[in-house]
Amino acid sequence: MAIATLKPQFEKERIVRKMPATQTLVLPGDEIQITSDPTQEITLGPNVKLAPSTSANGNQCNEEEDDDDKLIPTTAGLLNIQQKKATDIYFIESNTKRYTPQVNDLVIGTILGGFDVYYRVSLNNFSPPVLLNQFAFPNATKKNRPHLKNGDVVFARVSNCERNVDAELSCVDPITGKDGGFGLLDGGILVDVKLAYARYLLFEPEAPVLQALVKKCKFETAIGVNGKIWIKTDDLKTTIACVQVIQSSQNWESKDIKKNVAQIFKKLGL
């Protein structure tokens, strides 16, 4: 069984959520039971990590000794399994209010400044900034590297996260070596939402609110699991309407989404 970490998914393929009669509550350290077919690739989403097996004497096994690694949650929450055509995504849904960086998280940050070859990036208010290397961009060299300024917004991936060391970001897709949609987000408006809602919209591209917006206007969007959503349209008024929809929809019931979206656009004369 192949296990991969979460990578950006920009293709519009349908996601089907497996909805068990009772969702499983898991705690840090619990072993997650893998229900996927042995031949199916597994992708690790937020709050799930791969823990290497240990031998009988307590020592860590290497790959030649044991392939039976296990999945464990890094936070308390509900285990979710989403099935795509090529992979099953395992992640933990938790209603936390403070974002903690984890490797391969997709995040949106704001440039605070720079030193040496690094930019300091804010992922959340009142949280320590993370680092973005100026060479962590596709084909970046001393003569050809991005020059970001304070206040610029970037879409990136958490590439390194260790204790007592600042987390690092990268704007390179680890699979293709290209930008993969990462980099400077030019223009648009940045919206703060609940962490759980950001994860929902990221993993459910056919979420009703996004489908309702698609019918109203053309827009670009990037979603970070740190509770940030960037959205851009052809004009400011339409962008403001989309922002109001995203912020308000956190408290809507599914049956009211279409009606509420229409009301917001009508109120702004769109």
Tab-separated table of C-alpha atoms in Angstrom:
chain	number	residue	atom	x	y	z
A	1	MET	CA	0.000	0.000	0.000
A	2	ALA	CA	1.467	3.329	-1.044
A	3	ILE	CA	1.237	6.192	1.428
A	4	ALA	CA	1.783	9.771	0.307
A	5	THR	CA	1.562	13.135	1.976
A	6	LEU	CA	-1.055	15.583	0.809
A	7	LYS	CA	-0.168	17.491	-2.343
A	8	PRO	CA	-2.088	20.283	-4.105
A	9	GLN	CA	-5.143	19.049	-5.956
A	10	PHE	CA	-6.369	21.530	-8.575
A	11	GLU	CA	-8.215	19.200	-10.933
A	12	LYS	CA	-12.009	19.278	-10.767
A	13	GLU	CA	-12.718	15.662	-9.959
A	14	ARG	CA	-15.584	14.674	-7.714
A	15	ILE	CA	-14.788	13.824	-4.105
A	16	VAL	CA	-16.996	11.266	-2.373
A	17	ARG	CA	-16.926	11.375	1.418
A	18	LYS	CA	-17.319	8.076	3.221
A	19	MET	CA	-19.902	8.774	5.910
A	20	PRO	CA	-19.993	6.008	8.498
A	21	ALA	CA	-23.048	5.735	10.741
A	22	THR	CA	-20.884	6.968	13.622
A	23	GLN	CA	-17.744	8.979	13.021
A	24	THR	CA	-14.738	7.809	15.002
A	25	LEU	CA	-13.345	10.082	17.691
A	26	VAL	CA	-9.559	9.705	17.886
A	27	LEU	CA	-6.926	11.043	20.268
A	28	PRO	CA	-3.207	11.738	19.743
A	29	GLY	CA	-1.311	8.454	19.774
A	30	ASP	CA	-4.284	6.273	18.796
A	31	GLU	CA	-3.712	3.954	15.863
A	32	ILE	CA	-5.901	4.746	12.867
A	33	GLN	CA	-7.387	1.661	11.264
A	34	ILE	CA	-6.753	1.675	7.511
A	35	THR	CA	-9.948	0.626	5.755
A	36	SER	CA	-8.736	1.238	2.196
A	37	ASP	CA	-8.041	-1.535	-0.276
A	38	PRO	CA	-4.419	-2.773	0.099
A	39	THR	CA	-3.676	-1.737	-3.491
A	40	GLN	CA	-5.049	1.800	-3.037
A	41	GLU	CA	-2.713	4.746	-2.477
A	42	ILE	CA	-3.252	6.623	0.796
A	43	THR	CA	-2.767	10.372	1.161
A	44	LEU	CA	-2.192	11.914	4.584
A	45	GLY	CA	-4.172	15.088	5.196
A	46	PRO	CA	-4.149	17.504	8.153
A	47	ASN	CA	-3.507	16.139	11.646
A	48	VAL	CA	-2.421	12.651	10.516
A	49	LYS	CA	1.154	11.401	10.373
A	50	LEU	CA	2.984	8.180	9.585
A	51	ALA	CA	4.593	6.574	12.632
A	52	PRO	CA	7.365	4.022	11.948
A	53	SER	CA	6.963	0.592	13.459
A	54	THR	CA	9.031	-0.516	16.426
A	55	SER	CA	10.587	-3.891	17.005
A	56	ALA	CA	9.964	-6.078	20.021
A	57	ASN	CA	12.910	-4.520	21.898
A	58	GLY	CA	11.503	-1.014	21.337
A	59	ASN	CA	13.914	0.009	18.581
A	60	GLN	CA	12.653	1.606	15.393
A	61	CYS	CA	12.474	-0.790	12.454
A	62	ASN	CA	13.926	0.150	9.098
A	63	GLU	CA	12.110	-0.468	5.838
A	64	GLU	CA	13.904	-3.760	5.245
A	65	GLU	CA	12.814	-5.117	8.635
A	66	ASP	CA	9.189	-4.001	8.672
A	67	ASP	CA	6.844	-2.318	6.229
A	68	ASP	CA	3.927	-2.224	8.656
A	69	ASP	CA	4.028	1.464	9.582
A	70	LYS	CA	0.913	2.905	11.177
A	71	LEU	CA	-1.096	6.102	10.969
A	72	ILE	CA	-1.649	8.152	14.117
A	73	PRO	CA	-3.532	11.421	14.775
A	74	THR	CA	-1.621	14.450	16.017
A	75	THR	CA	-4.700	16.072	17.565
A	76	ALA	CA	-8.055	15.056	18.998
A	77	GLY	CA	-10.956	15.083	16.552
A	78	LEU	CA	-13.107	13.099	14.146
A	79	LEU	CA	-11.469	10.776	11.632
A	80	ASN	CA	-12.523	11.489	8.040
A	81	ILE	CA	-11.775	9.423	4.949
A	82	GLN	CA	-12.343	10.905	1.498
A	83	GLN	CA	-12.139	8.702	-1.564
A	84	LYS	CA	-10.819	10.008	-4.877
A	85	LYS	CA	-10.168	8.139	-8.089
A	86	ALA	CA	-6.481	7.606	-7.377
A	87	THR	CA	-6.165	7.908	-3.602
A	88	ASP	CA	-7.927	7.821	-0.243
A	89	ILE	CA	-7.353	10.900	1.946
A	90	TYR	CA	-7.180	10.391	5.711
A	91	PHE	CA	-7.479	13.496	7.909
A	92	ILE	CA	-8.701	14.558	11.337
A	93	GLU	CA	-11.453	17.156	11.618
A	94	SER	CA	-10.904	19.220	14.760
A	95	ASN	CA	-12.499	22.512	15.747
A	96	THR	CA	-9.345	24.216	16.981
A	97	LYS	CA	-9.024	28.003	16.960
A	98	ARG	CA	-5.234	28.235	16.706
A	99	TYR	CA	-3.380	26.951	13.672
A	100	THR	CA	-0.235	24.869	14.203
A	101	PRO	CA	1.911	24.283	11.077
A	102	GLN	CA	2.374	20.721	9.858
A	103	VAL	CA	4.492	19.489	6.966
A	104	ASN	CA	2.709	19.653	3.589
A	105	ASP	CA	-0.090	21.905	4.837
A	106	LEU	CA	-1.294	24.333	2.175
A	107	VAL	CA	-1.275	27.810	3.713
A	108	ILE	CA	-1.718	31.470	2.830
A	109	GLY	CA	0.615	33.943	4.504
A	110	THR	CA	1.428	37.645	4.568
A	111	ILE	CA	4.997	38.912	4.144
A	112	LEU	CA	6.185	40.772	7.259
A	113	GLY	CA	9.729	41.557	6.161
A	114	GLY	CA	13.002	39.859	5.340
A	115	PHE	CA	16.556	39.157	6.424
A	116	ASP	CA	19.454	37.534	4.607
A	117	VAL	CA	17.791	35.160	2.089
A	118	TYR	CA	14.576	34.681	4.068
A	119	TYR	CA	11.191	36.341	4.271
A	120	ARG	CA	9.245	36.324	7.528
A	121	VAL	CA	5.659	35.266	6.889
A	122	SER	CA	2.627	35.581	9.157
A	123	LEU	CA	0.175	32.679	8.980
A	124	ASN	CA	-2.020	33.882	11.842
A	125	ASN	CA	-2.265	36.819	14.194
A	126	PHE	CA	-0.538	36.321	17.547
A	127	SER	CA	1.405	33.282	16.270
A	128	PRO	CA	5.157	33.167	15.596
A	129	PRO	CA	6.022	33.953	11.954
A	130	VAL	CA	7.439	31.263	9.680
A	131	LEU	CA	10.240	31.482	7.115
A	132	LEU	CA	10.157	31.493	3.319
A	133	ASN	CA	13.500	31.123	1.556
A	134	GLN	CA	13.947	33.360	-1.478
A	135	PHE	CA	15.214	30.300	-3.347
A	136	ALA	CA	12.130	28.213	-2.459
A	137	PHE	CA	10.553	29.176	-5.782
A	138	PRO	CA	10.763	27.358	-9.145
A	139	ASN	CA	14.010	28.112	-11.009
A	140	ALA	CA	15.045	30.726	-8.426
A	141	THR	CA	18.671	31.913	-8.635
A	142	LYS	CA	20.597	34.896	-7.272
A	143	LYS	CA	19.760	36.843	-10.419
A	144	ASN	CA	16.286	35.442	-10.902
A	145	ARG	CA	14.308	35.308	-7.681
A	146	PRO	CA	11.072	36.970	-6.558
A	147	HIS	CA	11.269	40.287	-4.746
A	148	LEU	CA	8.374	40.365	-2.308
A	149	LYS	CA	7.451	43.388	-0.233
A	150	ASN	CA	5.742	43.809	3.124
A	151	GLY	CA	2.035	43.052	2.887
A	152	ASP	CA	2.313	40.745	-0.127
A	153	VAL	CA	0.215	37.579	0.132
A	154	VAL	CA	1.640	34.183	-0.850
A	155	PHE	CA	0.191	30.706	-1.276
A	156	ALA	CA	2.694	28.108	-0.092
A	157	ARG	CA	3.306	24.663	1.365
A	158	VAL	CA	4.812	23.943	4.782
A	159	SER	CA	8.065	22.186	3.859
A	160	ASN	CA	9.733	21.833	7.246
A	161	CYS	CA	8.400	21.896	10.779
A	162	GLU	CA	10.499	20.840	13.757
A	163	ARG	CA	10.461	21.628	17.453
A	164	ASN	CA	12.339	24.728	18.593
A	165	VAL	CA	12.960	25.750	14.963
A	166	ASP	CA	10.954	28.184	12.839
A	167	ALA	CA	8.709	26.386	10.365
A	168	GLU	CA	9.628	26.871	6.702
A	169	LEU	CA	7.498	27.333	3.614
A	170	SER	CA	8.094	26.469	-0.029
A	171	CYS	CA	6.451	27.660	-3.239
A	172	VAL	CA	7.578	24.613	-5.209
A	173	ASP	CA	5.395	21.586	-5.907
A	174	PRO	CA	7.420	18.655	-4.466
A	175	ILE	CA	6.079	16.308	-7.140
A	176	THR	CA	6.675	18.327	-10.313
A	177	GLY	CA	9.299	20.840	-9.183
A	178	LYS	CA	7.143	23.594	-10.704
A	179	ASP	CA	5.025	26.291	-9.076
A	180	GLY	CA	1.940	24.069	-8.792
A	181	GLY	CA	-0.250	27.112	-8.178
A	182	PHE	CA	1.994	28.405	-5.380
A	183	GLY	CA	3.538	31.855	-5.182
A	184	LEU	CA	2.442	35.486	-5.012
A	185	LEU	CA	-1.312	36.102	-4.925
A	186	ASP	CA	-1.664	39.383	-6.777
A	187	GLY	CA	-4.666	41.585	-6.005
A	188	GLY	CA	-7.854	40.097	-4.612
A	189	ILE	CA	-9.002	40.103	-0.985
A	190	LEU	CA	-7.888	37.880	1.896
A	191	VAL	CA	-10.639	36.493	4.135
A	192	ASP	CA	-10.342	34.967	7.615
A	193	VAL	CA	-12.578	31.959	8.346
A	194	LYS	CA	-12.743	29.193	10.924
A	195	LEU	CA	-10.047	26.542	10.537
A	196	ALA	CA	-12.600	23.757	10.166
A	197	TYR	CA	-14.458	25.682	7.452
A	198	ALA	CA	-11.267	26.336	5.501
A	199	ARG	CA	-10.441	22.613	5.568
A	200	TYR	CA	-13.975	21.784	4.452
A	201	LEU	CA	-13.779	24.077	1.418
A	202	LEU	CA	-10.281	22.846	0.544
A	203	PHE	CA	-11.194	19.166	0.596
A	204	GLU	CA	-14.687	19.575	-0.875
A	205	PRO	CA	-14.269	21.442	-4.201
A	206	GLU	CA	-17.943	20.818	-4.954
A	207	ALA	CA	-19.079	22.452	-1.719
A	208	PRO	CA	-22.515	24.054	-2.287
A	209	VAL	CA	-21.282	27.583	-1.552
A	210	LEU	CA	-18.507	27.327	-4.166
A	211	GLN	CA	-20.923	25.878	-6.691
A	212	ALA	CA	-23.341	28.754	-6.030
A	213	LEU	CA	-20.557	31.313	-6.593
A	214	VAL	CA	-19.502	29.640	-9.853
A	215	LYS	CA	-23.002	30.261	-11.208
A	216	LYS	CA	-22.806	33.954	-10.278
A	217	CYS	CA	-19.342	35.000	-11.461
A	218	LYS	CA	-15.878	33.980	-12.587
A	219	PHE	CA	-13.352	34.002	-9.762
A	220	GLU	CA	-9.936	32.781	-8.667
A	221	THR	CA	-9.441	31.390	-5.188
A	222	ALA	CA	-6.786	29.861	-2.957
A	223	ILE	CA	-7.587	28.179	0.354
A	224	GLY	CA	-5.171	27.733	3.247
A	225	VAL	CA	-5.754	25.332	6.124
A	226	ASN	CA	-4.601	28.147	8.410
A	227	GLY	CA	-8.044	29.730	8.036
A	228	LYS	CA	-7.215	32.073	5.153
A	229	ILE	CA	-9.099	32.276	1.859
A	230	TRP	CA	-7.959	34.513	-1.011
A	231	ILE	CA	-10.475	35.420	-3.669
A	232	LYS	CA	-10.264	37.578	-6.794
A	233	THR	CA	-12.732	38.489	-9.548
A	234	ASP	CA	-12.774	40.868	-12.513
A	235	ASP	CA	-14.046	43.846	-10.486
A	236	LEU	CA	-14.018	45.059	-6.888
A	237	LYS	CA	-17.780	44.971	-6.321
A	238	THR	CA	-18.034	41.316	-7.347
A	239	THR	CA	-15.025	40.456	-5.190
A	240	ILE	CA	-16.692	42.108	-2.184
A	241	ALA	CA	-19.855	40.085	-2.843
A	242	CYS	CA	-17.821	36.860	-2.898
A	243	VAL	CA	-16.082	37.849	0.338
A	244	GLN	CA	-19.426	38.458	2.054
A	245	VAL	CA	-20.680	35.085	0.843
A	246	ILE	CA	-17.611	33.216	2.124
A	247	GLN	CA	-17.701	34.913	5.531
A	248	SER	CA	-21.459	34.567	6.027
A	249	SER	CA	-21.768	31.011	4.696
A	250	GLN	CA	-19.954	29.631	7.738
A	251	ASN	CA	-23.260	29.915	9.603
A	252	TRP	CA	-25.671	28.963	6.826
A	253	GLU	CA	-27.627	25.762	6.445
A	254	SER	CA	-27.164	23.956	3.138
A	255	LYS	CA	-30.767	24.534	2.071
A	256	ASP	CA	-30.362	28.326	2.395
A	257	ILE	CA	-27.095	28.754	0.464
A	258	LYS	CA	-28.517	29.370	-3.009
A	259	LYS	CA	-31.084	31.882	-1.719
A	260	ASN	CA	-28.604	33.743	0.500
A	261	VAL	CA	-26.002	34.036	-2.263
A	262	ALA	CA	-28.620	35.517	-4.595
A	263	GLN	CA	-29.651	38.035	-1.916
A	264	ILE	CA	-26.075	39.240	-1.337
A	265	PHE	CA	-25.417	39.743	-5.046
A	266	LYS	CA	-28.773	41.510	-5.503
A	267	LYS	CA	-28.077	43.811	-2.538
A	268	LEU	CA	-24.845	44.946	-4.207
A	269	GLY	CA	-26.580	45.469	-7.545
A	270	LEU	CA	-25.043	42.464	-9.258
